[in-house]
Short mmCIF file of C-alpha atoms in Angstrom, two decimals:
data_model
loop_
_atom_site.label_atom_id
_atom_site.label_comp_id
_atom_site.label_asym_id
_atom_site.label_seq_id
_atom_site.Cartn_x
_atom_site.Cartn_y
_atom_site.Cartn_z
CA MET A 1 7.49 -15.21 12.17
CA ASN A 2 10.41 -15.10 14.60
CA LYS A 3 9.17 -13.97 18.03
CA HIS A 4 12.66 -12.81 19.00
CA GLN A 5 13.03 -10.35 16.09
CA PRO A 6 11.88 -6.71 16.10
CA SER A 7 8.47 -5.99 14.60
CA PHE A 8 8.54 -3.52 11.70
CA LEU A 9 5.34 -1.75 10.58
CA LEU A 10 5.53 -0.37 7.03
CA VAL A 11 2.73 2.11 6.42
CA ASP A 12 1.17 2.98 3.05
CA GLY A 13 0.89 6.71 3.76
CA MET A 14 -1.36 7.58 0.83
CA ALA A 15 -3.80 4.79 1.69
CA LEU A 16 -4.23 6.17 5.22
CA LEU A 17 -4.36 9.81 4.15
CA PHE A 18 -6.92 9.32 1.36
CA ARG A 19 -9.09 7.07 3.52
CA ALA A 20 -9.06 9.63 6.34
CA PHE A 21 -9.72 12.57 4.00
CA TYR A 22 -12.69 11.07 2.17
CA ALA A 23 -14.30 9.73 5.35
CA THR A 24 -14.90 13.30 6.51
CA ALA A 25 -14.87 15.24 3.22
CA VAL A 26 -18.13 13.57 2.20
CA THR A 27 -19.87 15.59 4.93
CA GLY A 28 -17.77 18.71 4.36
CA GLN A 29 -15.85 18.38 7.64
CA TYR A 30 -12.48 19.70 6.47
CA MET A 31 -11.34 20.95 9.92
CA ILE A 32 -9.96 24.22 8.50
CA ASN A 33 -7.54 25.96 10.88
CA SER A 34 -7.02 29.69 11.44
CA LYS A 35 -4.54 29.81 8.51
CA GLY A 36 -7.23 28.49 6.17
CA ILE A 37 -5.57 25.08 5.83
CA PRO A 38 -7.75 21.95 5.90
CA THR A 39 -6.43 19.30 8.31
CA ASN A 40 -9.07 16.55 8.23
CA GLY A 41 -6.87 14.10 6.31
CA ILE A 42 -3.90 14.70 8.60
CA TYR A 43 -6.03 14.24 11.71
CA GLY A 44 -7.49 10.97 10.46
CA PHE A 45 -4.08 9.76 9.26
CA ILE A 46 -2.65 10.20 12.76
CA LYS A 47 -5.61 8.35 14.28
CA HIS A 48 -5.21 5.47 11.82
CA LEU A 49 -1.45 5.33 12.44
CA PHE A 50 -1.59 5.24 16.22
CA THR A 51 -4.62 2.96 16.37
CA ALA A 52 -2.56 0.44 14.38
CA VAL A 53 0.50 1.03 16.58
CA SER A 54 -1.60 0.47 19.72
CA THR A 55 -3.13 -2.68 18.22
CA PHE A 56 -0.04 -4.34 16.73
CA LYS A 57 2.65 -2.81 18.99
CA PRO A 58 5.52 -2.58 16.47
CA SER A 59 9.00 -1.72 17.69
CA HIS A 60 9.82 0.05 14.39
CA VAL A 61 7.75 2.12 11.93
CA ALA A 62 8.31 3.77 8.54
CA VAL A 63 5.86 5.46 6.14
CA CYS A 64 6.06 5.20 2.33
CA TRP A 65 4.60 7.76 -0.09
CA ASP A 66 3.79 8.27 -3.76
CA MET A 67 5.92 11.12 -5.12
CA GLY A 68 3.79 12.39 -8.01
CA SER A 69 1.63 10.80 -10.69
CA LYS A 70 4.39 10.17 -13.26
CA THR A 71 6.15 6.83 -12.77
CA PHE A 72 7.86 4.17 -14.88
CA ARG A 73 4.39 2.61 -15.27
CA THR A 74 2.96 5.72 -16.98
CA GLU A 75 5.95 5.59 -19.34
CA LEU A 76 5.08 1.97 -20.18
CA PHE A 77 1.35 2.68 -20.47
CA PRO A 78 0.32 6.37 -20.60
CA ASP A 79 -3.27 5.54 -19.59
CA TYR A 80 -2.12 3.91 -16.33
CA LYS A 81 -4.33 5.40 -13.59
CA GLY A 82 -5.57 7.80 -16.27
CA ASN A 83 -9.13 7.42 -14.99
CA ARG A 84 -8.32 9.24 -11.76
CA GLY A 85 -9.15 12.91 -11.49
CA GLU A 86 -7.13 15.65 -9.85
CA ALA A 87 -6.84 15.58 -6.06
CA PRO A 88 -9.42 17.79 -4.28
CA VAL A 89 -8.09 21.26 -3.55
CA GLU A 90 -8.69 20.70 0.18
CA LEU A 91 -6.36 17.69 0.14
CA ILE A 92 -3.44 19.18 -1.79
CA PRO A 93 -1.84 21.20 1.08
CA GLN A 94 -2.15 18.16 3.35
CA PHE A 95 0.27 16.06 1.23
CA ASP A 96 3.36 17.93 2.44
CA LEU A 97 2.05 18.76 5.90
CA VAL A 98 1.34 15.13 6.78
CA LYS A 99 4.97 14.26 5.97
CA GLU A 100 6.06 17.05 8.33
CA VAL A 101 3.88 15.51 11.03
CA VAL A 102 5.42 12.06 10.45
CA ALA A 103 8.88 13.62 10.66
CA SER A 104 7.94 15.25 13.97
CA PHE A 105 7.31 11.73 15.31
CA ASP A 106 10.86 10.79 14.18
CA ILE A 107 9.34 8.20 11.86
CA PRO A 108 11.09 7.93 8.46
CA ASN A 109 9.27 9.19 5.35
CA ILE A 110 10.26 7.13 2.30
CA GLY A 111 9.45 7.86 -1.35
CA LEU A 112 11.17 8.18 -4.71
CA VAL A 113 10.15 10.11 -7.82
CA GLY A 114 9.32 7.75 -10.69
CA PHE A 115 8.07 4.97 -8.43
CA GLU A 116 4.93 4.30 -6.42
CA ALA A 117 4.72 3.88 -2.66
CA ASP A 118 4.04 0.17 -3.32
CA ASP A 119 7.47 -0.19 -4.92
CA CYS A 120 9.16 1.45 -1.92
CA ILE A 121 7.14 -0.77 0.42
CA GLY A 122 8.14 -3.89 -1.51
CA THR A 123 11.80 -2.89 -1.50
CA ILE A 124 11.97 -2.01 2.21
CA ALA A 125 9.94 -5.09 3.21
CA ASN A 126 12.38 -7.36 1.41
CA GLN A 127 15.38 -5.51 2.85
CA MET A 128 14.02 -5.81 6.38
CA LYS A 129 12.53 -9.31 6.46
CA SER A 130 15.80 -10.93 7.53
CA LEU A 131 16.11 -8.42 10.40
CA ALA A 132 12.50 -8.05 11.56
CA ASN A 133 8.98 -9.41 11.29
CA VAL A 134 7.46 -7.07 8.72
CA SER A 135 3.79 -6.01 8.64
CA ILE A 136 2.41 -3.72 5.92
CA LEU A 137 -0.52 -1.44 6.81
CA THR A 138 -2.59 -0.52 3.74
CA GLY A 139 -6.03 -0.55 2.17
CA ASP A 140 -4.64 -1.72 -1.16
CA GLN A 141 -4.99 -5.42 -1.97
CA ASP A 142 -2.23 -5.18 -4.61
CA ILE A 143 0.21 -5.39 -1.69
CA LEU A 144 -0.89 -8.99 -1.03
CA GLN A 145 1.58 -10.15 -3.69
CA LEU A 146 4.37 -9.32 -1.20
CA LEU A 147 3.20 -11.82 1.42
CA ASP A 148 5.72 -14.37 2.58
CA GLU A 149 6.71 -16.13 5.82
CA GLN A 150 8.30 -12.92 7.17
CA ILE A 151 5.86 -10.40 5.65
CA SER A 152 2.19 -10.06 6.64
CA VAL A 153 -0.34 -7.53 5.34
CA ILE A 154 -2.80 -5.61 7.53
CA LEU A 155 -5.73 -4.45 5.39
CA LEU A 156 -7.69 -1.47 6.71
CA LYS A 157 -11.42 -2.03 6.94
CA LYS A 158 -14.13 0.59 7.50
CA GLY A 159 -13.66 2.75 10.59
CA TYR A 160 -10.73 2.81 13.00
CA GLY A 161 -9.21 -0.35 14.45
CA ASN A 162 -10.86 -2.77 12.03
CA TYR A 163 -8.37 -4.92 10.16
CA LEU A 164 -8.04 -8.05 8.06
CA VAL A 165 -4.60 -9.57 8.60
CA HIS A 166 -3.26 -11.74 5.79
CA THR A 167 -0.44 -14.27 5.78
CA PRO A 168 0.53 -16.54 2.86
CA GLN A 169 -1.63 -19.24 4.45
CA THR A 170 -4.78 -17.11 4.77
CA PHE A 171 -4.29 -15.79 1.23
CA PHE A 172 -4.06 -19.32 -0.16
CA GLU A 173 -7.15 -20.35 1.79
CA GLU A 174 -9.08 -17.43 0.26
CA LYS A 175 -7.83 -17.53 -3.34
CA GLY A 176 -6.31 -20.98 -3.87
CA ILE A 177 -3.15 -19.46 -5.36
CA THR A 178 0.15 -18.19 -3.96
CA PRO A 179 0.74 -14.48 -3.26
CA ARG A 180 3.15 -14.16 -6.22
CA GLN A 181 0.43 -15.51 -8.53
CA MET A 182 -1.63 -12.44 -7.69
CA ILE A 183 0.54 -10.59 -10.24
CA ASP A 184 -0.60 -13.04 -12.93
CA LEU A 185 -4.19 -12.84 -11.69
CA LYS A 186 -4.18 -9.05 -12.18
CA ALA A 187 -2.45 -9.43 -15.55
CA LEU A 188 -5.27 -11.67 -16.78
CA MET A 189 -8.17 -9.75 -15.19
CA GLY A 190 -6.81 -6.25 -15.54
CA ASP A 191 -7.41 -3.63 -12.88
CA PRO A 192 -10.14 -1.01 -13.42
CA SER A 193 -8.87 1.14 -10.52
CA ASP A 194 -5.42 1.36 -12.14
CA ASN A 195 -6.98 1.58 -15.62
CA TYR A 196 -5.37 -1.29 -17.47
CA PRO A 197 -7.52 -3.93 -19.17
CA GLY A 198 -5.70 -7.27 -18.98
CA VAL A 199 -7.43 -9.75 -21.28
CA LYS A 200 -10.92 -8.66 -22.34
CA GLY A 201 -13.54 -11.20 -21.33
CA ILE A 202 -11.49 -12.95 -18.65
CA GLY A 203 -12.68 -12.37 -15.08
CA GLU A 204 -11.46 -13.59 -11.73
CA LYS A 205 -13.11 -17.03 -11.87
CA THR A 206 -11.51 -17.93 -15.21
CA ALA A 207 -8.17 -16.36 -14.29
CA LEU A 208 -7.98 -18.37 -11.05
CA LYS A 209 -8.87 -21.58 -12.91
CA LEU A 210 -6.10 -20.99 -15.47
CA LEU A 211 -3.52 -20.15 -12.79
CA LYS A 212 -4.34 -23.21 -10.71
CA GLU A 213 -3.71 -25.30 -13.80
CA TYR A 214 -0.75 -23.49 -15.40
CA ASN A 215 0.77 -21.41 -12.52
CA HIS A 216 2.03 -18.42 -14.52
CA VAL A 217 1.07 -16.18 -17.46
CA GLU A 218 3.99 -17.46 -19.56
CA ASP A 219 2.97 -21.06 -18.85
CA ILE A 220 -0.56 -20.25 -19.99
CA ILE A 221 0.81 -18.70 -23.20
CA ALA A 222 3.05 -21.74 -23.77
CA ASN A 223 -0.03 -23.98 -23.52
CA LEU A 224 -2.49 -21.98 -25.63
CA ASP A 225 -3.24 -25.05 -27.76
CA SER A 226 -4.52 -26.84 -24.65
CA LEU A 227 -7.04 -24.12 -23.80
CA SER A 228 -10.65 -23.96 -24.89
CA ASN A 229 -11.24 -22.12 -28.16
CA SER A 230 -12.87 -19.23 -26.30
CA HIS A 231 -10.01 -18.72 -23.83
CA ARG A 232 -7.33 -19.18 -26.47
CA THR A 233 -8.94 -16.63 -28.80
CA LYS A 234 -9.30 -14.03 -26.03
CA ILE A 235 -5.67 -14.40 -24.93
CA GLU A 236 -4.30 -14.40 -28.49
CA GLN A 237 -6.19 -11.19 -29.24
CA ASP A 238 -4.80 -9.47 -26.14
CA LEU A 239 -1.39 -11.17 -25.88
CA GLU A 240 0.61 -7.93 -25.91
CA MET A 241 -1.67 -6.30 -23.34
CA LEU A 242 -1.48 -9.41 -21.14
CA ARG A 243 2.31 -9.18 -20.94
CA LEU A 244 2.18 -5.41 -20.44
CA SER A 245 -0.47 -5.77 -17.72
CA ARG A 246 1.78 -8.18 -15.86
CA MET A 247 4.61 -5.61 -15.91
CA LEU A 248 2.22 -2.97 -14.57
CA ALA A 249 0.86 -5.29 -11.86
CA GLU A 250 4.20 -6.39 -10.43
CA ILE A 251 5.52 -4.39 -7.49
CA LYS A 252 9.21 -3.61 -7.95
CA CYS A 253 11.32 -4.73 -5.00
CA ASP A 254 14.66 -3.32 -6.16
CA VAL A 255 13.98 0.42 -6.01
CA PRO A 256 17.00 2.53 -4.90
CA VAL A 257 15.62 3.34 -1.43
CA ASN A 258 16.63 2.03 1.96
CA CYS A 259 15.71 2.32 5.61
CA ASN A 260 17.98 2.06 8.61
CA LEU A 261 16.42 -0.20 11.23
CA GLU A 262 17.77 1.91 14.09
CA GLU A 263 16.34 5.14 12.62
CA ALA A 264 12.91 3.52 12.36
CA GLY A 265 12.77 2.67 16.06
CA LEU A 266 9.52 4.02 17.50
CA LYS A 267 10.68 6.71 19.91
CA ILE A 268 8.57 9.86 19.90
CA GLU A 269 9.69 13.04 21.62
CA LYS A 270 6.45 14.25 23.11
CA ASP A 271 7.21 17.99 23.14
CA LYS A 272 8.46 17.96 19.55
CA ALA A 273 5.43 16.03 18.32
CA LEU A 274 2.92 18.15 20.25
CA LYS A 275 4.49 21.35 18.97
CA LYS A 276 3.81 20.29 15.38
CA LEU A 277 0.26 19.12 16.13
CA MET A 278 -0.55 22.37 17.94
CA GLU A 279 1.02 24.40 15.13
CA LEU A 280 -1.55 22.81 12.81
CA GLU A 281 -4.25 23.48 15.45
CA LEU A 282 -5.32 19.84 15.56
CA ARG A 283 -7.96 19.60 18.25
CA GLY A 284 -7.26 17.18 21.07
CA ALA A 285 -3.61 17.09 20.04
CA LYS A 286 -2.52 15.40 23.28
CA ASN A 287 -5.08 12.64 22.79
CA LEU A 288 -3.61 11.84 19.38
CA LEU A 289 -0.47 10.50 21.11
CA PRO A 290 -1.89 7.65 23.20
CA ILE A 291 1.11 5.33 23.25
CA GLU A 292 3.02 6.41 26.31
CA GLU A 293 5.41 3.47 26.12
CA ALA A 294 6.67 4.73 22.76
CA ILE A 295 7.11 8.34 23.87
CA ILE A 296 10.17 10.00 25.37
CA SER A 297 8.88 12.66 27.77
#
């Protein structure tokens, strides 16, 4: 990391919003305002956002969003994320309102129909890494494949202000593979949360062993004759799904989105931001903006 460059925090908006919503929804605390609109997810999102800003002190911030369930991945594999139910009715109105809140902070909202937030994050991170030290705030370990010398990942842990910060070095120490090999790891193992199977019968331990020896899915396929009978048979039976799973696992970093560094500068107009928070009747609205140094009075 270059200490003289700006620090750019890229936020996985859906990760923060869902985490905040479910943390309170489980006890039925939806914080419904006088218009009948639940605001618990928005409230928690703001707390997560500014707790991270206070902790990591970025000079620039942008938030990336999913823009619907249909993406190029569902075209490749219709069952992709097919195990996920509909969003709770209490969360649905908060999707658009939270973006309005982010806009009131003069923080860019970034998303593109047909792609996931991860793809926008990967694209912006790679655009910005020559201009700034990039940190990605998320709860999704898939993002770890983006790690490099100019990109770190801040994983949300339970509660507010609890993080696990990953660099390429810490990732290698934990897994014994490079961040890019995480794509191949997911291709071999599959991903139950995203609902694609990978190779049946191959778990993390075997996948890591194969990748440490052969580096890449295609190298494994090229050396099938060198594998044990059991591993070779499993891969041969699921060869097509293995290649498809790798396509599903890889975050696209060439999505047609962009972010202007100047527009992402963290400068919040206090009156404008408070007006939006009070409009939503968020209790303790003033206390949700704790970072005086980032606020224009």
